[in-house]
XYZ file of C-alpha atoms in Angstrom:
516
model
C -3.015 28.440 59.708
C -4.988 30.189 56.859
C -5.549 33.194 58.547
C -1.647 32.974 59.980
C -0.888 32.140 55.555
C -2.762 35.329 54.315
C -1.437 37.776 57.166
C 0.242 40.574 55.347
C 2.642 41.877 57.892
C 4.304 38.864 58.209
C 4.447 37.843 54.474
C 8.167 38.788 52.532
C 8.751 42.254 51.266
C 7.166 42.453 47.628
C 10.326 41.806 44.737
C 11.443 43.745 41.835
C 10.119 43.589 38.798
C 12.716 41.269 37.501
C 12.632 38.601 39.991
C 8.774 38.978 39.971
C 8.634 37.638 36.510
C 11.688 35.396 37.524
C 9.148 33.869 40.394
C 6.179 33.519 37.685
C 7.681 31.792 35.596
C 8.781 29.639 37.806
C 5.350 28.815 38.398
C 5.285 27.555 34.925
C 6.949 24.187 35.502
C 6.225 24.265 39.287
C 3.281 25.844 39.919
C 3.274 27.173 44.078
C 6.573 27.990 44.401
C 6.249 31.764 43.700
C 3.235 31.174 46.760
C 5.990 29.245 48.708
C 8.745 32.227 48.037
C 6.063 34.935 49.324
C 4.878 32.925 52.447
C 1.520 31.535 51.288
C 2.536 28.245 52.120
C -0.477 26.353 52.323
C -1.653 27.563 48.811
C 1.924 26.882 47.419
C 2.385 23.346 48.596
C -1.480 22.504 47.897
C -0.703 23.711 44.127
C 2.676 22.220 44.180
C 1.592 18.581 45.980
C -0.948 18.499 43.445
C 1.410 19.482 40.065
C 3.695 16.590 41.198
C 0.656 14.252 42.121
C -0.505 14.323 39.046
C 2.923 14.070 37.045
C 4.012 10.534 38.815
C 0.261 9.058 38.388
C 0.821 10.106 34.627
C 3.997 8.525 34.638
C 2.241 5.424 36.276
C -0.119 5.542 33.617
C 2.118 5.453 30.853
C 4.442 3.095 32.386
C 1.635 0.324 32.301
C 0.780 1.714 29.086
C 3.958 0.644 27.295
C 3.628 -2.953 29.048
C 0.250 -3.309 27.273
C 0.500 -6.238 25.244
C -1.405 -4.538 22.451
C 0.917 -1.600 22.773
C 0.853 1.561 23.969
C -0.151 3.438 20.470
C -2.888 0.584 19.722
C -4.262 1.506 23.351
C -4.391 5.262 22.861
C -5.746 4.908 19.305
C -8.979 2.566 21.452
C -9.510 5.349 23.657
C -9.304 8.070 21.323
C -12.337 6.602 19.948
C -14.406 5.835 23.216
C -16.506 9.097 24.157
C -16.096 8.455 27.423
C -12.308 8.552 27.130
C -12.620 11.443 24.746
C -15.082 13.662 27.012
C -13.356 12.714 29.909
C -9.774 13.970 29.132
C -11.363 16.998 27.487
C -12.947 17.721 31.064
C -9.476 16.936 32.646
C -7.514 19.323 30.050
C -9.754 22.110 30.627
C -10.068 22.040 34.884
C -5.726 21.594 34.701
C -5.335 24.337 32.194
C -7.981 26.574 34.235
C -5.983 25.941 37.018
C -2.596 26.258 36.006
C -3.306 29.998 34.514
C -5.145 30.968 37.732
C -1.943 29.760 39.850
C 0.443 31.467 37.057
C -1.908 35.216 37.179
C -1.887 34.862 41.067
C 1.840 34.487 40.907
C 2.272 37.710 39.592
C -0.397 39.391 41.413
C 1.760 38.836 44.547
C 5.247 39.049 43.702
C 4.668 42.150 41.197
C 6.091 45.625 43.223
C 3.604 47.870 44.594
C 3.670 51.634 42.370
C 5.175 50.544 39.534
C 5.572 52.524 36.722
C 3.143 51.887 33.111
C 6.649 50.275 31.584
C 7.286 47.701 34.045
C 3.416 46.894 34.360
C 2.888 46.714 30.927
C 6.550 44.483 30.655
C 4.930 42.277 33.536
C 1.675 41.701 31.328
C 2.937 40.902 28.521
C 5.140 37.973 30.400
C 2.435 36.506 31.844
C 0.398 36.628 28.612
C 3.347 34.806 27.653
C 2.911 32.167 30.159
C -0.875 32.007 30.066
C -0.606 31.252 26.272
C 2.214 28.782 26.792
C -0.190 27.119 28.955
C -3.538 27.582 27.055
C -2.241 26.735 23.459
C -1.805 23.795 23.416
C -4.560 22.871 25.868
C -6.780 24.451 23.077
C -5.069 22.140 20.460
C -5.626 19.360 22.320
C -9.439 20.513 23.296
C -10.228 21.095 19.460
C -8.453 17.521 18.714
C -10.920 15.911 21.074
C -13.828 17.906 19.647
C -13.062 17.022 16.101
C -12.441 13.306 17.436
C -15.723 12.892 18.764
C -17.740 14.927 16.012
C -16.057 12.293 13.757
C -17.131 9.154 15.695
C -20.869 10.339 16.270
C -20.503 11.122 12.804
C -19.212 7.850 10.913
C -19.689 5.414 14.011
C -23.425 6.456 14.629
C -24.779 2.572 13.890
C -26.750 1.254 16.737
C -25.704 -2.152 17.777
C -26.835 -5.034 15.858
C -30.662 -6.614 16.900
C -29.609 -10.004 15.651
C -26.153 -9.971 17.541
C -25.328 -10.358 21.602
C -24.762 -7.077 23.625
C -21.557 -5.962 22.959
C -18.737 -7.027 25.620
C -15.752 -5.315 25.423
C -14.017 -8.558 27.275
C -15.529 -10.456 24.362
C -15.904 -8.455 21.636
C -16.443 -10.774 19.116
C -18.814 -12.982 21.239
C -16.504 -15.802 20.860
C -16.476 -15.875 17.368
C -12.805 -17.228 15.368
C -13.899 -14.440 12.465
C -15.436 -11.313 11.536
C -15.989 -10.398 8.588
C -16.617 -7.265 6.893
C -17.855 -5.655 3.596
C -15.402 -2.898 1.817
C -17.766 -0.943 -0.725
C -15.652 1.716 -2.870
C -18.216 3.735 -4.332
C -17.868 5.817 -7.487
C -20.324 8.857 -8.279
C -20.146 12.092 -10.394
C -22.047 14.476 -11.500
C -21.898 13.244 -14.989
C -23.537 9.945 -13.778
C -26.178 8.571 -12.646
C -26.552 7.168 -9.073
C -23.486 5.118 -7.207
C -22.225 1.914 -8.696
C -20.005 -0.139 -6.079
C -17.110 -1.233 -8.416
C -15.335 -2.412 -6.163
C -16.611 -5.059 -3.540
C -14.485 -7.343 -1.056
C -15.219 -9.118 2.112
C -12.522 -9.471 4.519
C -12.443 -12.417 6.740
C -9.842 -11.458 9.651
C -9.387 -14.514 12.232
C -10.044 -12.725 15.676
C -7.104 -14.611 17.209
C -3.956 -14.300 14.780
C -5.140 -11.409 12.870
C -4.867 -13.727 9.549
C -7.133 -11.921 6.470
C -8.407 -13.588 3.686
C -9.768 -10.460 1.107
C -12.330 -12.070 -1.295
C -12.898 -9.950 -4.137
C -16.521 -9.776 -6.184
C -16.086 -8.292 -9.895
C -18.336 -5.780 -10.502
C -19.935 -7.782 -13.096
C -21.189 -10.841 -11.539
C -24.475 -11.941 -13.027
C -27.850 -14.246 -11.778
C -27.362 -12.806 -8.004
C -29.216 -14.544 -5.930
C -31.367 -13.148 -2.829
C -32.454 -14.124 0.483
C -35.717 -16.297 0.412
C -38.861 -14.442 1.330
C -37.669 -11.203 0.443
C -39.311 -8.565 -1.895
C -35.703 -8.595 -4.456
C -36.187 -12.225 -4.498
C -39.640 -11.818 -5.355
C -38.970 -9.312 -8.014
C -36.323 -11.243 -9.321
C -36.547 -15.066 -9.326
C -35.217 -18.002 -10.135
C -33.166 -19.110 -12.138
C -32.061 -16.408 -13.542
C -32.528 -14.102 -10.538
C -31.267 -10.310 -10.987
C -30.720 -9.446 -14.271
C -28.352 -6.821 -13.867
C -24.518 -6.620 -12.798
C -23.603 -7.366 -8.823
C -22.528 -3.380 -8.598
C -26.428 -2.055 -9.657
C -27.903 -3.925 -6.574
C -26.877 -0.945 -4.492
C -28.545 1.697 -6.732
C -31.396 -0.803 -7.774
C -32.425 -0.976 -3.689
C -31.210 3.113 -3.263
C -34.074 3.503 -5.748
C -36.877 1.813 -3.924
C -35.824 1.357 -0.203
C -38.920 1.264 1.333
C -40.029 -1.907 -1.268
C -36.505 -3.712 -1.832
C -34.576 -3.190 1.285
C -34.298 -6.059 3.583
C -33.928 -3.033 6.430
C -35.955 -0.507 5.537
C -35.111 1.580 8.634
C -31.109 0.921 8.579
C -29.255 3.836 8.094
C -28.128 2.947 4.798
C -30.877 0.574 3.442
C -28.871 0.050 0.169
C -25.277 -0.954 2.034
C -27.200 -2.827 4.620
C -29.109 -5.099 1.477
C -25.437 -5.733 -0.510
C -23.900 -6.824 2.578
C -26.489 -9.204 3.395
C -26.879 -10.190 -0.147
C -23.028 -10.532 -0.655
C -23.114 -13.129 2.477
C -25.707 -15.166 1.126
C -24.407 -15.722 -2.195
C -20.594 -16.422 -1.235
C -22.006 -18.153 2.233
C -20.675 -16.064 4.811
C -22.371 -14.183 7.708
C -21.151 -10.695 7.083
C -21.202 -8.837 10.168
C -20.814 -5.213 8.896
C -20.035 -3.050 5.786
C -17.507 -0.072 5.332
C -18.187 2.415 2.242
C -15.827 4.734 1.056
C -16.110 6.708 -2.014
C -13.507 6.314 -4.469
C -13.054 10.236 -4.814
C -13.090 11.024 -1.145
C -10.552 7.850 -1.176
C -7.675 10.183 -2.503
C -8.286 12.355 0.455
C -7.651 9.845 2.720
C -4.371 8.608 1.447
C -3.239 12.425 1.361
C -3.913 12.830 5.224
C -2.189 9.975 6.034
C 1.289 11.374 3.612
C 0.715 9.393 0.485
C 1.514 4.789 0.623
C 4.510 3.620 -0.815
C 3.905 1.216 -3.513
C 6.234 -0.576 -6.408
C 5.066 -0.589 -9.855
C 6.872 -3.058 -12.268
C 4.740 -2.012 -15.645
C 3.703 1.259 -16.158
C 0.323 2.143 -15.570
C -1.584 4.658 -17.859
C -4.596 6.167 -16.285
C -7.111 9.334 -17.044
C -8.292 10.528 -20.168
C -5.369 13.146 -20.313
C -2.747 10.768 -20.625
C -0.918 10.377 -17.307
C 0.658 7.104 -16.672
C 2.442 5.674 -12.867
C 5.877 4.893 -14.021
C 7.765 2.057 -13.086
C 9.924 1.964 -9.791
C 9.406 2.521 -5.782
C 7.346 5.364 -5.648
C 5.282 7.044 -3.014
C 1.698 7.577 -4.694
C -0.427 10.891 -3.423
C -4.092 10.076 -3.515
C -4.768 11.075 -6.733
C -1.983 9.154 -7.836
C -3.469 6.094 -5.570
C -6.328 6.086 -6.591
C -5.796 5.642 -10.358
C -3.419 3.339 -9.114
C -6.668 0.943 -7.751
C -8.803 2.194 -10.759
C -7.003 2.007 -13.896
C -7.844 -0.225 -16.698
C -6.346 1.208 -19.363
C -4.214 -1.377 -21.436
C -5.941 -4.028 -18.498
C -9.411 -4.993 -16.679
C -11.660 -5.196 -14.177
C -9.913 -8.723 -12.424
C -6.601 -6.497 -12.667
C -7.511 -3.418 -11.189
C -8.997 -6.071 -8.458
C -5.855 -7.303 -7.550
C -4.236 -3.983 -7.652
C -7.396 -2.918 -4.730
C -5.925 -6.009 -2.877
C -2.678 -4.854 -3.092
C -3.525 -1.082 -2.011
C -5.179 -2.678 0.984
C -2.256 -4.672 2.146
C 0.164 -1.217 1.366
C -1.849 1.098 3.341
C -2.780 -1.597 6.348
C 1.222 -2.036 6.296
C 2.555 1.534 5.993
C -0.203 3.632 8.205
C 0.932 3.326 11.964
C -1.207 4.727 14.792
C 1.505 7.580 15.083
C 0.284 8.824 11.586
C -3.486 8.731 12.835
C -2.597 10.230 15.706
C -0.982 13.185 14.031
C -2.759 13.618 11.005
C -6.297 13.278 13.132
C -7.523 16.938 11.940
C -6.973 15.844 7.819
C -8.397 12.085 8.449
C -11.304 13.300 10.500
C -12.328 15.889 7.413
C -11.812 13.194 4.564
C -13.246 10.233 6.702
C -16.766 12.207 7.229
C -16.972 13.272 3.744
C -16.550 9.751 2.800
C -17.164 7.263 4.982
C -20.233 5.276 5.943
C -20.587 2.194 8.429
C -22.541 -0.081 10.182
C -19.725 -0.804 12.959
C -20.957 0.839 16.041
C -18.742 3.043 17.894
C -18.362 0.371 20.698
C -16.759 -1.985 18.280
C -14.352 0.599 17.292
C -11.553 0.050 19.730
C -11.623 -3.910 18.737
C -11.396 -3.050 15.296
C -8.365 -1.478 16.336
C -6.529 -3.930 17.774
C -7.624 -6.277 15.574
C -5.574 -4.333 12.411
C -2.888 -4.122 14.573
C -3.122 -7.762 15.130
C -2.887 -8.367 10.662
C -0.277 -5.997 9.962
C 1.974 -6.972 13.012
C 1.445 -11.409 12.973
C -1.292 -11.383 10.574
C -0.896 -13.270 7.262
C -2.888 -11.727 3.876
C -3.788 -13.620 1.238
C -6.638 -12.937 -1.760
C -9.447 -15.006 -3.229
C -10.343 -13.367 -6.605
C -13.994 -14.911 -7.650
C -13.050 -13.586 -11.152
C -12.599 -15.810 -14.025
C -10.813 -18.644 -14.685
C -12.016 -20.049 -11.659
C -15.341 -18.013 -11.878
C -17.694 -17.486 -14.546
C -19.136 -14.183 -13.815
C -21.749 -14.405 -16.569
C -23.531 -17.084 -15.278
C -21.825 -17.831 -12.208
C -21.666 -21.759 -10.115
C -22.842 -19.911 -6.914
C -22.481 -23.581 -4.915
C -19.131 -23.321 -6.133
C -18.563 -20.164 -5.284
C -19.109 -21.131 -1.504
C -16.889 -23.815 -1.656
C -14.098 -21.402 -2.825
C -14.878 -18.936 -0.087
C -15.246 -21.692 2.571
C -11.512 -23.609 1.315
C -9.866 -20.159 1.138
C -10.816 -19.675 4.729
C -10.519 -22.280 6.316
C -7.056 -22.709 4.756
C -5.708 -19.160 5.619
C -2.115 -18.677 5.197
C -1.688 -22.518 5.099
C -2.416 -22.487 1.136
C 1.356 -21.394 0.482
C 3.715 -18.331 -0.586
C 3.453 -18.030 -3.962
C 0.870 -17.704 -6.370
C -1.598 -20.664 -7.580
C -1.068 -19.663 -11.192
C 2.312 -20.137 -10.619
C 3.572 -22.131 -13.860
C 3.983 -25.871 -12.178
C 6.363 -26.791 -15.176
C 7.729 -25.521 -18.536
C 9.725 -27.109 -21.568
C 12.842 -25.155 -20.170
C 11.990 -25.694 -17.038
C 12.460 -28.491 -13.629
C 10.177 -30.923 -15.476
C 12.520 -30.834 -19.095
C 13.420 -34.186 -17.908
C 10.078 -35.628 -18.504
C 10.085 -34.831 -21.619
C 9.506 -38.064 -23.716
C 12.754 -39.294 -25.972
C 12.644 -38.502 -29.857
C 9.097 -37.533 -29.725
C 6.790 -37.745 -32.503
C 4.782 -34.408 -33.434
C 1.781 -35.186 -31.359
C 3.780 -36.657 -28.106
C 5.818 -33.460 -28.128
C 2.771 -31.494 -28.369
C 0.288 -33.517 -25.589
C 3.285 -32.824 -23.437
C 3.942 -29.108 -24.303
C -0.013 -28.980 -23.783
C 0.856 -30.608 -19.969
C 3.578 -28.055 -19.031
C 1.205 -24.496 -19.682
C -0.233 -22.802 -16.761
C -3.840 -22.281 -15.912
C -3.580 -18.653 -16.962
C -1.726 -19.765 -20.386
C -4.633 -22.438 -20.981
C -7.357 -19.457 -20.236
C -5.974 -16.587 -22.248
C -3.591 -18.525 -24.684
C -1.193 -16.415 -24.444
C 2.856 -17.291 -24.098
C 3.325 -15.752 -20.746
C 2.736 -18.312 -17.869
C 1.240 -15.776 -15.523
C -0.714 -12.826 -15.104
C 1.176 -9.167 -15.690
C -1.150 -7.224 -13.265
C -0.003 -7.364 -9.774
C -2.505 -8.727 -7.624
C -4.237 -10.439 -10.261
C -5.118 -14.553 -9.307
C -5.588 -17.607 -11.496
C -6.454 -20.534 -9.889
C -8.988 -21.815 -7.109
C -7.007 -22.032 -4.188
C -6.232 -18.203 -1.722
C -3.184 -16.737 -2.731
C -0.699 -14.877 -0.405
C -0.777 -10.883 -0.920
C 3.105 -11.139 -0.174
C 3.553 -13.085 -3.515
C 0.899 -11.816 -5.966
C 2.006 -7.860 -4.628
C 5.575 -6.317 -5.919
């Protein structure tokens, strides 16, 4: 039947030079059918059985993909970060697009007419240089895309998994845990400074079956942290008074000495690896893993992703040039973003806190797998330059669904271990953990609205309780009654804070109410 396929004299008379490139690209969408037209029919319905093979298991594939329950985009972004996913439709894109120009160049090397003239042979290559790049473009798009993927990953995700945790199981990722929690580090270093201080610090707690996050934020200047028992730091720095320097200089305190202060010498980041641990000890949490971003490379991140939407109700000066954020809906670029989490001009560090919380819920709200998807090249840049983790690559993929899992059902809500609740110059570190533990074990069941919400004012619900022709002191004991925790702390008129974001009061508040 081969032989009988390849026979010459009984094959169709070769075409013109017009339907010849008519035929070819034909073989574009169907490759074999310019075979089929000139008699090789074994080679065109082998090329043509295999084109349409392969199109209805695709649309098989996607089919089940869009009745994932996780959805389909939460299910590509997973196996865009699995090599073997990655390598494995790299290898798939390449033998197709080989293919599929070989078909399209034998195409024209039997339908093109025998003694043509230069004009119509040089017409006929350019066509099918044409076709070939129609083809090959965007299979090299998509090969560079899956290159730059998984240079990222072995870049950023190049932890090895945890000695003191179980094998990771992609059925159970979690290893049947009901959280996870994790360390956010923004760093901030310049060349007019010395070393990196970790100004801001927050753990988030994200319940691994609703997707519920509780962000507990550390001020920079926490005093008398405590350390681990038996370790060098602890040594160095005992009790009572432990370190005698601000939470955000253990980082560059360890980054110093690694070798003598680390409590992992040989992790990839001995510094990161010691806050994290040192963070869960002192606010009694088991803190799986830390992520690290630079606050400068942080602006390049919100620009690959188009900017976050965010609603300022004061303005917000910023810089030592004089720029302020104006009132109103705005969309923030990341230089604009990031003085938005950094300012504290006219504020202070517990207000630029909440702010941080707030950026977090914007961003976690606003960035959809589409935009990752089709800003990959931009992200993968920015996230190298300034990212660092301890989340291996296999964890990835949960990590994924579990944000989609808190912006989709998940509720947010803030602990901010700043003061009134906290004294950060001497801080009640049993307290502390009791904070932590009540914030998370209450989740989104500690209410909508803030807990420095004023409970009562002279004007307010509670006027009627006001006592009948008081005397001077009655009428002030109960004026006293109706002011708010953050009146009583600052003594100032207004009953709560101006920053948004900022929390008063012991209890987690929800992001939805403390964020414009």
């Amino acid at each position: 039947m081969a032989a009988e396929d390849e026979r010459r004299d009984e094959a169709p008379t070769r075409l013109s030079t017009g339907r010849a490139l008519l035929w070819t690209a034909a073989s574009l969408p169907l490759p074999g059918v310019a075979h089929l037209r000139m008699g090789r029919r074994v080679a065109g319905a082998v090329a043509l059985g295999v084109y349409l093979s392969g199109i209805a298991a695709l649309a098989l594939w996607l089919y089940r993909l869009d009745a994932h329950e996780s959805g389909s985009l939460t299910v590509l972004a997973g196996m865009a970060v699995q090599n073997r996913w990655l390598l494995g439709g790299m290898g798939a894109v390449f033998v197709v697009t080989v293919l599929w120009l070989a078909v399209i160049v034998h195409s024209w090397t039997i339908t093109r007419p025998e003694g043509a003239k230069f004009g119509q042979r040089f017409l006929g290559g350019c066509v099918v240089l044409l076709l070939c790049l129609t083809v090959g473009a965007p299979a090299a798009w998509a090969l560079h895309g899956g290159y730059t993927a998984y240079d990222t990953l072995g870049e950023v995700f190049n932890a090895p998994e945890r000695a003191d945790l179980p094998p990771h199981d992609a059925r159970d990722p979690w290893n049947g845990a009901d959280r996870v929690n994790v360390l956010l580090i923004g760093s901030d270093s310049a060349d007019n400074r010395y070393g990196t201080r970790t100004d801001s610090m927050m753990v988030a707690s994200l319940d691994t079956e609703t997707g519920d996050a509780v962000l507990v934020g550390l001020p920079r200047n926490l005093e008398n942290v405590s350390f681990p028992e038996g370790s060098t730091l602890a040594e160095r720095y005992p009790e009572p008074h432990g370190f005698d320097m601000l939470l955000n200089d253990v980082y560059q305190t360890v980054a110093e000495e690694p070798e003598e202060l680390a409590l992992d010498p040989e992790a990839a980041d001995p510094a990161a690896d010691t806050l994290r641990k040192v963070i869960g000890h002192n606010v009694g949490l088991d803190v799986e893993y830390y992520a690290m971003v630079d606050m400068m490379g942080f602006r390049d991140l919100i620009d690959a992703v188009g900017g976050v939407q965010v609603r300022i109700e004061e303005p917000i000066p910023y810089g030592v040039h004089g720029g302020v954020l104006e009132p109103g809906l705005r969309r923030l670029d990341g230089h604009e973003a990031l003085w938005y989490g950094r300012s504290r001009v006219g504020s202070d560090d517990y207000g630029r806190m909440g702010r941080q919380g707030c950026l977090i819920k914007y961003v976690a709200e606003q960035v959809e797998p589409t935009t990752v998807l089709t800003s990959y090249r931009k992200l993968a840049g920015a996230t190298k330059r300034t990212l660092s983790t301890d989340i291996p690559q296999s964890k990835v993929p949960a990590f994924i669904d579990l944000a989609d899992r808190v912006t989709d059902t998940g509720d947010m809500s803030a602990l901010q271990l700043s003061p009134p609740q906290v004294f950060t110059g001497n801080p009640d570190w049993d307290k502390v953990r009791e904070l932590v533990d009540e914030a998370i074990r209450g989740g989104s069941d500690q209410g909508d609205g803030p807990s420095d919400s004023p409970s009562a004012s002279p004007s307010g619900d509670n006027a009627s309780d006001r006592p009948e022709d008081p005397t001077e002191e009655e009428w002030a004991e109960w004026d006293e009654n109706q002011r708010t925790e953050w009146q009583e702390y600052t003594g100032l008129d207004e009953p709560s804070p101006a920053d948004p974001g900022r929390q008063v009061g012991s209890e987690a508040s929800d992001l939805d109410a403390l964020c414009p």
